[in-house]
Short mmCIF file of C-alpha atoms and ligand atoms in Angstrom, two decimals:
data_model
loop_
_atom_site.label_atom_id
_atom_site.label_comp_id
_atom_site.label_asym_id
_atom_site.label_seq_id
_atom_site.Cartn_x
_atom_site.Cartn_y
_atom_site.Cartn_z
CA UNK A 27 20.37 -30.11 -24.15
CA UNK A 28 20.78 -26.36 -23.86
CA UNK A 29 21.87 -25.31 -20.39
CA UNK A 30 21.03 -21.90 -19.02
CA UNK A 31 23.41 -20.78 -16.29
CA UNK A 32 24.25 -24.43 -15.77
CA UNK A 33 20.63 -25.62 -15.57
CA UNK A 34 19.40 -27.95 -18.32
CA UNK A 35 16.38 -26.51 -20.08
CA UNK A 36 14.33 -29.70 -19.77
CA UNK A 37 14.61 -29.44 -15.99
CA UNK A 38 13.26 -25.91 -16.10
CA UNK A 39 10.28 -26.72 -18.31
CA UNK A 40 9.51 -29.88 -16.38
CA UNK A 41 8.96 -27.68 -13.38
CA UNK A 42 7.44 -24.56 -14.93
CA UNK A 43 5.94 -25.61 -18.28
CA UNK A 44 6.10 -23.63 -21.51
CA UNK A 45 6.16 -20.96 -22.71
CA UNK A 46 8.42 -19.59 -20.01
CA UNK A 47 10.93 -16.75 -19.76
CA UNK A 48 14.21 -17.51 -18.02
CA UNK A 49 16.33 -14.66 -16.67
CA UNK A 50 19.91 -15.14 -15.56
CA UNK A 51 20.71 -13.14 -12.43
CA UNK A 52 24.47 -13.15 -12.92
CA UNK A 53 24.09 -11.69 -16.46
CA UNK A 54 21.92 -8.86 -15.14
CA UNK A 55 24.36 -8.07 -12.34
CA UNK A 56 27.26 -8.23 -14.79
CA UNK A 57 25.65 -5.58 -17.03
CA UNK A 58 24.74 -3.34 -14.09
CA UNK A 59 28.33 -3.56 -12.84
CA UNK A 60 29.73 -2.76 -16.29
CA UNK A 61 27.82 0.53 -16.28
CA UNK A 62 28.93 1.27 -12.71
CA UNK A 63 32.54 0.57 -13.61
CA UNK A 64 32.44 2.84 -16.64
CA UNK A 65 30.58 5.73 -15.03
CA UNK A 66 31.77 5.44 -11.43
CA UNK A 67 29.82 6.89 -8.56
CA UNK A 68 29.73 10.52 -9.61
CA UNK A 69 27.38 9.82 -12.56
CA UNK A 70 23.85 8.78 -11.61
CA UNK A 71 22.57 5.53 -13.09
CA UNK A 72 18.84 4.92 -13.27
CA UNK A 73 17.53 1.61 -14.57
CA UNK A 74 14.66 2.18 -17.04
CA UNK A 75 11.85 0.20 -15.42
CA UNK A 76 9.75 0.12 -18.60
CA UNK A 77 11.97 -2.41 -20.34
CA UNK A 78 11.47 -5.05 -17.68
CA UNK A 79 9.61 -4.12 -14.55
CA UNK A 80 9.84 -7.40 -12.67
CA UNK A 81 10.21 -6.70 -8.96
CA UNK A 82 13.07 -9.14 -8.62
CA UNK A 83 15.02 -7.28 -11.31
CA UNK A 84 14.30 -3.96 -9.62
CA UNK A 85 15.59 -5.41 -6.36
CA UNK A 86 18.81 -6.48 -8.08
CA UNK A 87 19.19 -3.01 -9.64
CA UNK A 88 18.82 -1.46 -6.17
CA UNK A 89 21.40 -3.81 -4.69
CA UNK A 90 23.82 -2.78 -7.45
CA UNK A 91 23.42 0.91 -6.61
CA UNK A 92 21.03 2.00 -9.36
CA UNK A 93 18.12 4.41 -9.02
CA UNK A 94 15.01 4.06 -11.20
CA UNK A 95 13.68 5.88 -14.23
CA UNK A 96 9.90 5.38 -14.02
CA UNK A 97 7.42 6.15 -16.78
CA UNK A 98 4.14 5.82 -14.89
CA UNK A 99 2.63 5.80 -11.44
CA UNK A 100 2.52 2.03 -11.74
CA UNK A 101 6.28 1.98 -12.14
CA UNK A 102 6.72 4.38 -9.21
CA UNK A 103 4.69 2.00 -7.09
CA UNK A 104 6.82 -0.91 -8.26
CA UNK A 105 9.90 1.10 -7.27
CA UNK A 106 8.50 1.59 -3.77
CA UNK A 107 7.59 -2.09 -3.56
CA UNK A 108 11.19 -2.91 -4.46
CA UNK A 109 12.28 -0.78 -1.49
CA UNK A 110 13.59 2.23 -3.36
CA UNK A 111 13.23 5.53 -1.57
CA UNK A 112 11.00 8.07 -3.35
CA UNK A 113 14.03 10.31 -3.88
CA UNK A 114 15.61 7.50 -5.89
CA UNK A 115 12.78 7.61 -8.43
CA UNK A 116 12.42 9.94 -11.40
CA UNK A 117 9.19 10.24 -13.34
CA UNK A 118 9.58 10.75 -17.08
CA UNK A 119 7.00 10.21 -19.81
CA UNK A 120 4.97 12.20 -22.32
CA UNK A 121 1.87 12.85 -20.26
CA UNK A 122 0.86 12.73 -16.64
CA UNK A 123 -2.67 13.13 -15.35
CA UNK A 124 -3.36 15.38 -12.42
CA UNK A 125 -3.70 12.26 -10.30
CA UNK A 126 -0.28 11.04 -11.48
CA UNK A 127 1.31 14.37 -10.58
CA UNK A 128 -0.48 14.41 -7.26
CA UNK A 129 0.83 10.96 -6.41
CA UNK A 130 4.40 11.69 -7.51
CA UNK A 131 4.48 15.02 -5.66
CA UNK A 132 3.00 13.56 -2.48
CA UNK A 133 5.46 10.68 -2.24
CA UNK A 134 8.30 13.10 -3.02
CA UNK A 135 10.03 11.73 -6.10
CA UNK A 136 13.46 12.98 -7.11
CA UNK A 137 12.03 14.84 -10.11
CA UNK A 138 9.21 14.97 -12.61
CA UNK A 139 10.12 15.52 -16.25
CA UNK A 140 7.96 17.83 -18.35
CA UNK A 141 7.80 16.74 -21.96
CA UNK A 142 5.98 19.75 -23.42
CA UNK A 143 5.01 23.34 -22.67
CA UNK A 144 1.55 22.03 -21.77
CA UNK A 145 3.11 19.70 -19.20
CA UNK A 146 4.97 22.56 -17.55
CA UNK A 147 1.66 24.42 -17.21
CA UNK A 148 0.05 21.27 -15.93
CA UNK A 149 2.77 20.69 -13.31
CA UNK A 150 2.61 24.34 -12.23
CA UNK A 151 -1.15 24.11 -11.78
CA UNK A 152 -1.00 20.90 -9.76
CA UNK A 153 1.90 22.14 -7.61
CA UNK A 154 -0.01 25.33 -6.83
CA UNK A 155 -3.15 23.42 -5.96
CA UNK A 156 -1.21 21.10 -3.68
CA UNK A 157 0.90 23.96 -2.33
CA UNK A 158 3.81 21.63 -2.83
CA UNK A 159 7.13 22.26 -4.55
CA UNK A 160 7.78 19.93 -7.46
CA UNK A 161 11.35 19.37 -8.62
CA UNK A 162 10.94 19.64 -12.36
CA UNK A 163 13.17 18.67 -15.24
CA UNK A 164 12.51 19.80 -18.81
CA UNK A 165 12.90 17.29 -21.59
CA UNK A 166 14.67 18.73 -24.60
CA UNK A 167 14.87 17.72 -28.21
CA UNK A 168 18.33 19.10 -28.96
CA UNK A 169 17.75 18.77 -32.73
CA UNK A 170 21.16 17.21 -33.22
CA UNK A 171 22.48 15.43 -36.29
CA UNK A 172 25.60 13.32 -36.33
CA UNK A 173 26.30 10.88 -39.17
CA UNK A 174 22.96 9.33 -40.06
CA UNK A 175 21.60 9.87 -36.56
CA UNK A 176 19.28 12.77 -35.91
CA UNK A 177 16.64 13.69 -33.38
CA UNK A 178 14.55 15.94 -35.60
CA UNK A 179 11.59 13.60 -35.94
CA UNK A 180 11.58 12.51 -32.28
CA UNK A 181 8.27 12.74 -30.52
CA UNK A 182 9.71 13.44 -27.11
CA UNK A 183 11.04 16.64 -25.68
CA UNK A 184 10.57 20.34 -26.35
CA UNK A 185 12.52 21.50 -29.41
CA UNK A 186 15.60 23.37 -28.26
CA UNK A 187 14.58 26.67 -29.84
CA UNK A 188 11.65 26.88 -27.38
CA UNK A 189 13.63 25.96 -24.30
CA UNK A 190 14.38 29.45 -22.97
CA UNK A 191 10.64 30.13 -22.98
CA UNK A 192 9.97 26.76 -21.36
CA UNK A 193 12.47 27.44 -18.57
CA UNK A 194 11.00 30.90 -17.97
CA UNK A 195 7.53 29.41 -17.79
CA UNK A 196 8.68 26.81 -15.24
CA UNK A 197 10.45 29.42 -13.14
CA UNK A 198 7.44 31.71 -13.15
CA UNK A 199 5.55 29.26 -10.96
CA UNK A 200 6.48 29.65 -7.27
CA UNK A 201 5.99 25.91 -6.78
CA UNK A 202 7.94 24.59 -9.75
CA UNK A 203 11.56 24.08 -8.78
CA UNK A 204 13.45 23.89 -12.05
CA UNK A 205 16.24 21.31 -11.75
CA UNK A 206 17.64 20.77 -15.20
CA UNK A 207 17.26 19.01 -18.52
CA UNK A 208 16.54 15.58 -19.91
CA UNK A 209 17.35 14.01 -23.26
CA UNK A 210 16.30 10.63 -24.62
CA UNK A 211 18.13 9.69 -27.77
CA UNK A 212 15.94 6.78 -28.87
CA UNK A 213 18.30 4.27 -30.38
CA UNK A 214 21.87 5.47 -29.81
CA UNK A 215 24.40 3.27 -31.53
CA UNK A 216 27.56 5.24 -30.96
CA UNK A 217 29.16 7.28 -28.12
CA UNK A 218 29.55 10.23 -30.52
CA UNK A 219 25.78 10.81 -30.25
CA UNK A 220 26.09 11.39 -26.50
CA UNK A 221 29.07 13.65 -27.12
CA UNK A 222 27.13 15.66 -29.72
CA UNK A 223 24.24 15.95 -27.24
CA UNK A 224 26.68 17.00 -24.50
CA UNK A 225 28.09 19.80 -26.68
CA UNK A 226 24.61 21.11 -27.42
CA UNK A 227 23.51 20.89 -23.80
CA UNK A 228 26.57 22.59 -22.39
CA UNK A 229 25.80 25.63 -24.55
CA UNK A 230 22.18 25.61 -23.46
CA UNK A 231 23.22 25.32 -19.82
CA UNK A 232 25.75 28.12 -20.25
CA UNK A 233 22.96 30.32 -21.63
CA UNK A 234 20.85 29.50 -18.56
CA UNK A 235 23.79 30.35 -16.31
CA UNK A 236 24.21 33.68 -18.03
CA UNK A 237 20.54 34.36 -17.42
CA UNK A 238 21.09 33.61 -13.73
CA UNK A 239 19.46 30.18 -13.83
CA UNK A 240 21.21 27.32 -12.06
CA UNK A 241 21.03 23.95 -13.81
CA UNK A 242 21.53 21.16 -11.27
CA UNK A 243 21.03 18.03 -13.34
CA UNK A 244 21.23 16.66 -16.85
CA UNK A 245 19.99 13.23 -17.85
CA UNK A 246 21.15 11.85 -21.17
CA UNK A 247 18.66 8.96 -21.03
CA UNK A 248 19.16 5.44 -22.30
CA UNK A 249 18.92 3.86 -25.73
CA UNK A 250 22.12 1.79 -25.63
CA UNK A 251 21.47 -1.13 -28.01
CA UNK A 252 21.84 -4.69 -26.77
CA UNK A 253 23.14 -7.50 -28.94
CA UNK A 254 20.14 -9.06 -30.63
CA UNK A 255 19.93 -10.70 -34.01
CA UNK A 256 22.50 -8.94 -36.17
CA UNK A 257 22.39 -5.85 -33.98
CA UNK A 258 25.62 -5.17 -32.11
CA UNK A 259 25.64 -4.23 -28.45
CA UNK A 260 26.58 -0.67 -27.58
CA UNK A 261 30.23 -0.66 -26.52
CA UNK A 262 29.63 0.60 -22.99
CA UNK A 263 33.35 0.65 -22.21
CA UNK A 264 33.75 3.11 -25.10
CA UNK A 265 31.96 5.62 -22.84
CA UNK A 266 34.78 5.43 -20.30
CA UNK A 267 36.18 8.76 -21.42
CA UNK A 268 32.76 10.41 -21.34
CA UNK A 269 32.89 11.73 -17.74
CA UNK A 270 36.25 13.39 -18.54
CA UNK A 271 34.90 14.71 -21.85
CA UNK A 272 31.95 16.23 -19.99
CA UNK A 273 34.17 17.81 -17.33
CA UNK A 274 36.34 19.35 -20.03
CA UNK A 275 33.27 20.78 -21.76
CA UNK A 276 32.11 22.31 -18.48
CA UNK A 277 35.53 23.87 -17.92
CA UNK A 278 35.80 25.11 -21.48
CA UNK A 279 32.44 26.87 -21.27
CA UNK A 280 32.92 27.89 -17.67
CA UNK A 281 29.79 26.06 -16.57
CA UNK A 282 29.16 24.98 -12.99
CA UNK A 283 29.18 21.22 -12.37
CA UNK A 284 25.88 19.38 -12.14
CA UNK A 285 24.62 15.85 -11.64
CA UNK A 286 24.85 13.81 -14.84
CA UNK A 287 22.54 10.81 -15.27
CA UNK A 288 22.15 7.87 -17.68
CA UNK A 289 19.09 5.62 -17.87
CA UNK A 290 20.01 2.31 -19.48
CA UNK A 291 17.25 -0.22 -20.02
CA UNK A 292 17.53 -2.98 -22.61
CA UNK A 293 21.33 -3.06 -22.46
CA UNK A 294 21.00 -4.31 -18.87
CA UNK A 295 18.49 -7.11 -19.33
CA UNK A 296 17.92 -7.95 -22.99
CA UNK A 297 20.56 -10.67 -23.29
CA UNK A 298 19.88 -12.01 -19.81
CA UNK A 299 16.47 -13.33 -20.91
CA UNK A 300 15.70 -16.48 -22.89
CA UNK A 301 12.24 -17.66 -23.85
CA UNK A 302 11.49 -21.37 -23.97
CA UNK A 303 8.65 -22.63 -26.14
CA UNK A 304 7.49 -26.00 -27.35
CA UNK A 305 6.77 -27.02 -30.90
CA UNK A 306 3.05 -27.74 -31.13
CA UNK A 307 2.85 -28.76 -34.78
CA UNK A 308 4.66 -28.62 -38.10
CA UNK A 309 3.40 -28.03 -41.59
CA UNK A 310 4.82 -28.64 -45.01
CA UNK A 311 3.80 -25.79 -47.30
CA UNK A 312 4.87 -27.00 -50.68
CA UNK A 313 8.15 -28.59 -51.60
CA UNK A 314 10.63 -26.31 -49.98
CA UNK A 315 8.66 -24.42 -47.38
CA UNK A 316 8.40 -25.67 -43.84
CA UNK A 317 6.60 -24.14 -40.92
CA UNK A 318 6.89 -25.02 -37.29
CA UNK A 319 4.29 -23.69 -34.88
CA UNK A 320 5.33 -22.91 -31.33
CA UNK A 321 3.31 -22.35 -28.16
CA UNK A 322 4.56 -18.75 -27.89
CA UNK A 323 3.63 -15.89 -30.20
CA UNK A 324 4.47 -12.36 -31.25
CA UNK A 325 1.56 -11.23 -29.07
CA UNK A 326 1.63 -13.23 -25.87
CA UNK A 327 5.35 -13.93 -25.64
CA UNK A 328 7.69 -11.92 -27.86
CA UNK A 329 5.71 -8.93 -29.08
CA UNK A 330 5.83 -7.70 -32.56
CA UNK A 331 7.56 -4.35 -32.11
CA UNK A 332 11.06 -5.71 -32.46
CA UNK A 333 10.12 -8.29 -35.10
CA UNK A 334 8.52 -5.49 -37.15
CA UNK A 335 11.68 -3.43 -36.74
CA UNK A 336 13.37 -6.16 -38.76
CA UNK A 337 15.16 -7.68 -35.79
CA UNK A 338 15.70 -11.37 -36.32
CA UNK A 339 15.66 -13.32 -33.10
CA UNK A 340 18.00 -16.22 -32.77
CA UNK A 341 16.14 -19.43 -31.99
CA UNK A 342 17.92 -22.57 -30.84
CA UNK A 343 16.69 -26.17 -30.91
CA UNK A 344 17.07 -26.39 -27.14
CA UNK A 345 16.99 -30.17 -26.83
CA UNK A 346 18.94 -30.94 -30.03
CA UNK A 347 21.82 -28.52 -29.78
CA UNK A 348 24.24 -30.91 -31.48
CA UNK A 349 21.90 -32.12 -34.22
CA UNK A 350 22.60 -31.12 -37.76
CA UNK A 351 20.42 -28.28 -38.95
CA UNK A 352 18.95 -29.71 -42.11
CA UNK A 353 15.78 -27.68 -42.71
CA UNK A 354 15.05 -24.02 -43.29
CA UNK A 355 11.88 -23.24 -41.38
CA UNK A 356 9.62 -20.40 -40.40
CA UNK A 357 8.69 -20.45 -36.74
CA UNK A 358 5.13 -19.25 -36.30
CA UNK A 359 3.29 -18.24 -33.17
CA UNK A 360 0.12 -19.91 -31.93
CA UNK A 361 -2.35 -17.03 -32.37
CA UNK A 362 -4.80 -16.70 -35.22
CA UNK A 363 -2.98 -13.77 -36.83
CA UNK A 364 -1.28 -14.87 -40.04
CA UNK A 365 1.47 -12.28 -39.43
CA UNK A 366 2.31 -13.88 -36.12
CA UNK A 367 5.66 -15.24 -37.32
CA UNK A 368 8.48 -15.31 -34.78
CA UNK A 369 11.36 -15.98 -37.17
CA UNK A 370 11.51 -16.57 -40.88
CA UNK A 371 14.05 -18.72 -42.70
CA UNK A 372 16.02 -20.23 -39.84
CA UNK A 373 18.04 -23.43 -40.05
CA UNK A 374 16.80 -26.15 -37.71
CA UNK A 375 17.21 -29.87 -37.19
CA UNK A 376 14.16 -32.03 -37.78
CA UNK A 377 11.61 -30.80 -35.26
CA UNK A 378 8.57 -32.61 -33.95
CA UNK A 379 5.67 -31.64 -31.73
CA UNK A 380 6.93 -31.43 -28.16
CA UNK A 381 10.46 -30.35 -29.05
CA UNK A 382 11.85 -27.36 -27.20
CA UNK A 383 12.85 -24.06 -28.78
CA UNK A 384 14.85 -21.32 -27.08
CA UNK A 385 14.33 -17.77 -28.33
CA UNK A 386 17.30 -15.69 -27.30
CA UNK A 387 17.61 -12.10 -26.01
CA UNK A 388 14.06 -11.56 -24.83
CA UNK A 389 14.91 -10.00 -21.45
CA UNK A 390 13.76 -6.50 -22.44
CA UNK A 391 10.51 -5.19 -23.93
CA UNK A 392 9.12 -8.71 -24.32
CA UNK A 393 7.36 -9.77 -21.14
CA UNK A 394 6.25 -6.18 -20.39
CA UNK A 395 4.79 -5.73 -23.88
CA UNK A 396 3.15 -9.14 -24.11
CA UNK A 397 -0.63 -9.02 -24.21
CA UNK A 398 -3.50 -11.45 -23.90
CA UNK A 399 -4.50 -11.47 -27.59
CA UNK A 400 -6.73 -14.48 -28.27
CA UNK A 401 -7.28 -14.52 -24.49
CA UNK A 402 -4.12 -16.52 -24.03
CA UNK A 403 -2.25 -16.41 -20.73
CA UNK A 404 1.10 -14.68 -20.64
CA UNK A 405 4.03 -16.87 -19.66
CA UNK A 406 5.63 -17.41 -16.28
CA UNK A 407 9.03 -15.96 -15.54
CA UNK A 408 11.82 -17.81 -13.77
CA UNK A 409 15.09 -16.37 -12.46
CA UNK A 410 18.19 -18.54 -12.19
CA UNK A 411 20.47 -17.51 -9.34
CA UNK A 412 24.27 -17.77 -9.63
CA UNK A 413 24.18 -21.05 -7.67
CA UNK A 414 21.74 -22.57 -10.17
CA UNK A 415 18.65 -22.21 -7.96
CA UNK A 416 15.46 -21.60 -9.92
CA UNK A 417 12.92 -19.14 -8.62
CA UNK A 418 9.49 -18.32 -10.02
CA UNK A 419 9.41 -14.51 -10.21
CA UNK A 420 6.10 -14.11 -12.03
CA UNK A 421 3.38 -16.70 -12.32
CA UNK A 422 1.54 -17.49 -15.51
CA UNK A 423 -1.60 -15.37 -15.97
CA UNK A 424 -4.82 -16.71 -14.55
CA UNK A 425 -8.07 -16.50 -16.42
CA UNK A 426 -9.32 -14.32 -13.62
CA UNK A 427 -6.51 -11.84 -14.45
CA UNK A 428 -7.91 -11.57 -17.95
CA UNK A 429 -11.68 -11.63 -17.41
CA UNK A 430 -11.76 -9.89 -14.04
CA UNK A 431 -11.93 -6.31 -15.30
CA UNK A 432 -15.00 -7.16 -17.40
CA UNK A 433 -16.74 -9.36 -14.90
CA UNK A 434 -16.20 -6.70 -12.26
CA UNK A 435 -18.46 -4.32 -14.12
CA UNK A 436 -20.75 -6.64 -16.03
CA UNK A 437 -21.68 -8.57 -12.87
CA UNK A 438 -22.28 -11.77 -14.74
CA UNK A 439 -21.91 -13.79 -11.60
CA UNK A 440 -24.49 -13.75 -8.84
CA UNK A 441 -23.42 -11.95 -5.63
CA UNK A 442 -23.59 -15.09 -3.50
CA UNK A 443 -21.45 -16.99 -5.86
CA UNK A 444 -18.99 -14.17 -6.09
CA UNK A 445 -18.78 -14.15 -2.34
CA UNK A 446 -18.51 -17.89 -2.26
CA UNK A 447 -15.57 -17.80 -4.59
CA UNK A 448 -14.13 -14.87 -2.75
CA UNK A 449 -14.06 -12.79 -5.86
CA UNK A 450 -12.68 -15.46 -8.09
CA UNK A 451 -14.35 -14.47 -11.29
CA UNK A 452 -16.71 -16.88 -12.86
CA UNK A 453 -18.98 -17.24 -15.83
CA UNK A 454 -21.91 -19.45 -15.21
CA UNK A 455 -21.71 -22.06 -17.88
CA UNK A 456 -24.43 -24.25 -16.44
CA UNK A 457 -26.72 -22.88 -19.08
CA UNK A 458 -24.29 -23.82 -21.77
CA UNK A 459 -24.01 -27.30 -20.35
CA UNK A 460 -27.74 -27.65 -20.20
CA UNK A 461 -28.46 -25.95 -23.49
CA UNK A 462 -26.02 -27.59 -25.79
CA UNK A 463 -24.22 -30.44 -24.20
CA UNK A 464 -25.57 -33.88 -23.77
CA UNK A 465 -28.04 -33.25 -26.58
CA UNK A 466 -28.41 -35.61 -29.44
CA UNK A 467 -27.23 -34.58 -32.88
CA UNK A 468 -29.66 -34.01 -35.75
CA UNK A 469 -29.37 -37.59 -36.90
CA UNK A 470 -30.42 -38.80 -33.51
CA UNK A 471 -26.98 -40.15 -32.67
CA UNK A 472 -25.09 -39.03 -29.68
CA UNK A 473 -22.48 -36.43 -30.63
CA UNK A 474 -18.83 -37.24 -30.30
CA UNK A 475 -17.48 -40.34 -28.81
CA UNK A 476 -20.64 -41.78 -27.42
CA UNK A 477 -20.57 -40.44 -23.89
CA UNK A 478 -23.39 -38.14 -24.82
CA UNK A 479 -21.88 -34.67 -24.65
CA UNK A 480 -20.35 -34.40 -28.08
CA UNK A 481 -17.05 -33.19 -26.68
CA UNK A 482 -15.70 -36.32 -25.16
CA UNK A 483 -16.20 -34.69 -21.73
CA UNK A 484 -18.57 -36.02 -19.14
CA UNK A 485 -21.33 -33.51 -18.46
CA UNK A 486 -20.76 -32.11 -15.01
CA UNK A 487 -23.81 -30.79 -13.34
CA UNK A 488 -23.53 -27.58 -11.42
CA UNK A 489 -20.03 -27.13 -12.59
CA UNK A 490 -19.01 -23.58 -13.18
CA UNK A 491 -16.26 -22.27 -15.33
CA UNK A 492 -14.62 -20.91 -12.22
CA UNK A 493 -14.16 -24.33 -10.80
CA UNK A 494 -12.90 -25.57 -14.16
CA UNK A 495 -10.44 -22.70 -14.19
CA UNK A 496 -9.54 -23.18 -10.57
CA UNK A 497 -8.85 -26.85 -11.27
CA UNK A 498 -6.62 -26.00 -14.18
CA UNK A 499 -4.81 -23.40 -12.19
CA UNK A 500 -4.37 -25.53 -9.10
CA UNK A 501 -3.00 -28.20 -11.41
CA UNK A 502 -0.52 -25.70 -12.73
CA UNK A 503 0.38 -24.51 -9.24
CA UNK A 504 0.89 -28.13 -8.25
CA UNK A 505 3.19 -28.58 -11.20
CA UNK A 506 5.03 -25.44 -10.25
CA UNK A 507 5.44 -26.41 -6.64
CA UNK A 508 6.60 -29.86 -7.68
C1 LIG B 614 13.12 8.30 -20.67
C2 LIG B 614 13.71 6.99 -21.03
N1 LIG B 614 14.83 6.59 -20.40
C3 LIG B 614 15.39 5.40 -20.67
C4 LIG B 614 14.85 4.54 -21.61
C5 LIG B 614 15.52 3.22 -21.82
O1 LIG B 614 15.89 3.01 -23.11
P1 LIG B 614 16.68 1.68 -23.52
O2 LIG B 614 15.92 0.53 -23.05
O3 LIG B 614 16.68 1.79 -25.01
O4 LIG B 614 18.03 1.80 -22.91
C6 LIG B 614 13.69 4.92 -22.30
C7 LIG B 614 13.09 4.04 -23.29
O5 LIG B 614 12.09 4.30 -23.91
C8 LIG B 614 13.10 6.18 -22.01
O6 LIG B 614 11.99 6.58 -22.61
#
């Protein structure tokens, strides 16, 4: 039996069901501390909320001395809920509505990053309207090439040749307080990329200095790969000399010191997350081809983006770790999309319905990207503390989470009933019960197994879908609390 942080997997699924994500607290803290150790206290570290925004993880990041890189107002709110101070939050994405800017300016975030000339105009307009100064950072595409890495096709940032104009535009507004620059390198596999970026930025900053413009901060973003499939983890310790390298560049170009920031995301949490699924069926597709279908999918559990990138997840037979792997199988997800294949061509022992599978390295960009395709609930999330205690840190979706936004506006439930259920969303299925169930089939025989409803379910008068859902959910809650 696979053990996660000392806890046997069957114990976890007995309590929380499947599919379920398990995060290991000590692994997350270990990664946060590695970054701290390498960069020390003089370089700012901001955890990229987008890769896993669970409040418990944000709390851990705060305890370990990280600030937050937020990409939406939702993430800013999560930061506040996790007890970060507004000045510990930066706001960086490609587009912010006026409302977004209003919110960020009013709470007083550390900075807002402008991704385009249009955004600078937008920030200037909002700041003027609010009569509020907005600390603004300009995101740059430095157009660097090193080895087979280059940023030329990147969608984020203003190309470096336009930056002087962008800075002038920002400084023209009395309410835009220009702070510095931001760079996001996408997928950075080697420290030399950050060094190449640093060389380009130091020249840009020098030019600003010569034009009498003080640059107070530079963020070099995230993008450090985590170990997943055949992908190697970024050697964080190889960045140990980076602070010194940066200082030497500043001295060489006679540039004033500024705050340097990194924004790691997946490298902190990716390997700290394991997804547990159950086999629901198996199929023999010809002589040599075997398929095993799991109760997770590339939509609701481990979204497609990484699978499409060619990343091959490692999947373990969680309850048969010592069994010989005798079959090559494809592990398919449980949605109706034929491309919903979690892993192709993986060696497994003989698997049967009910067996447990562990999909490794799903701590980043999995739970946050999972959707409700096929109107399937997204999984619960459990954190294992260093002492082996299990804690539910996100419950499984409820049907009301999925239908609510539609029922809110379509008003399919009567007002009294809505009140009665205290806004628990319902669809009145009485009509369906009356209209189709309990009827006799064309041949005059009762449908199904003879109890008259054709579905093997006793007709329940006055039963609403809400109560059916509530039953199912209270059952689940009961299981969880047990
Ligand atoms: C601005 C910014 N910072 C940090 C990150 C984190 O990147 P990663 O998870 O690859 O470290 C991202 C990811 O998209 C980003 O857009």
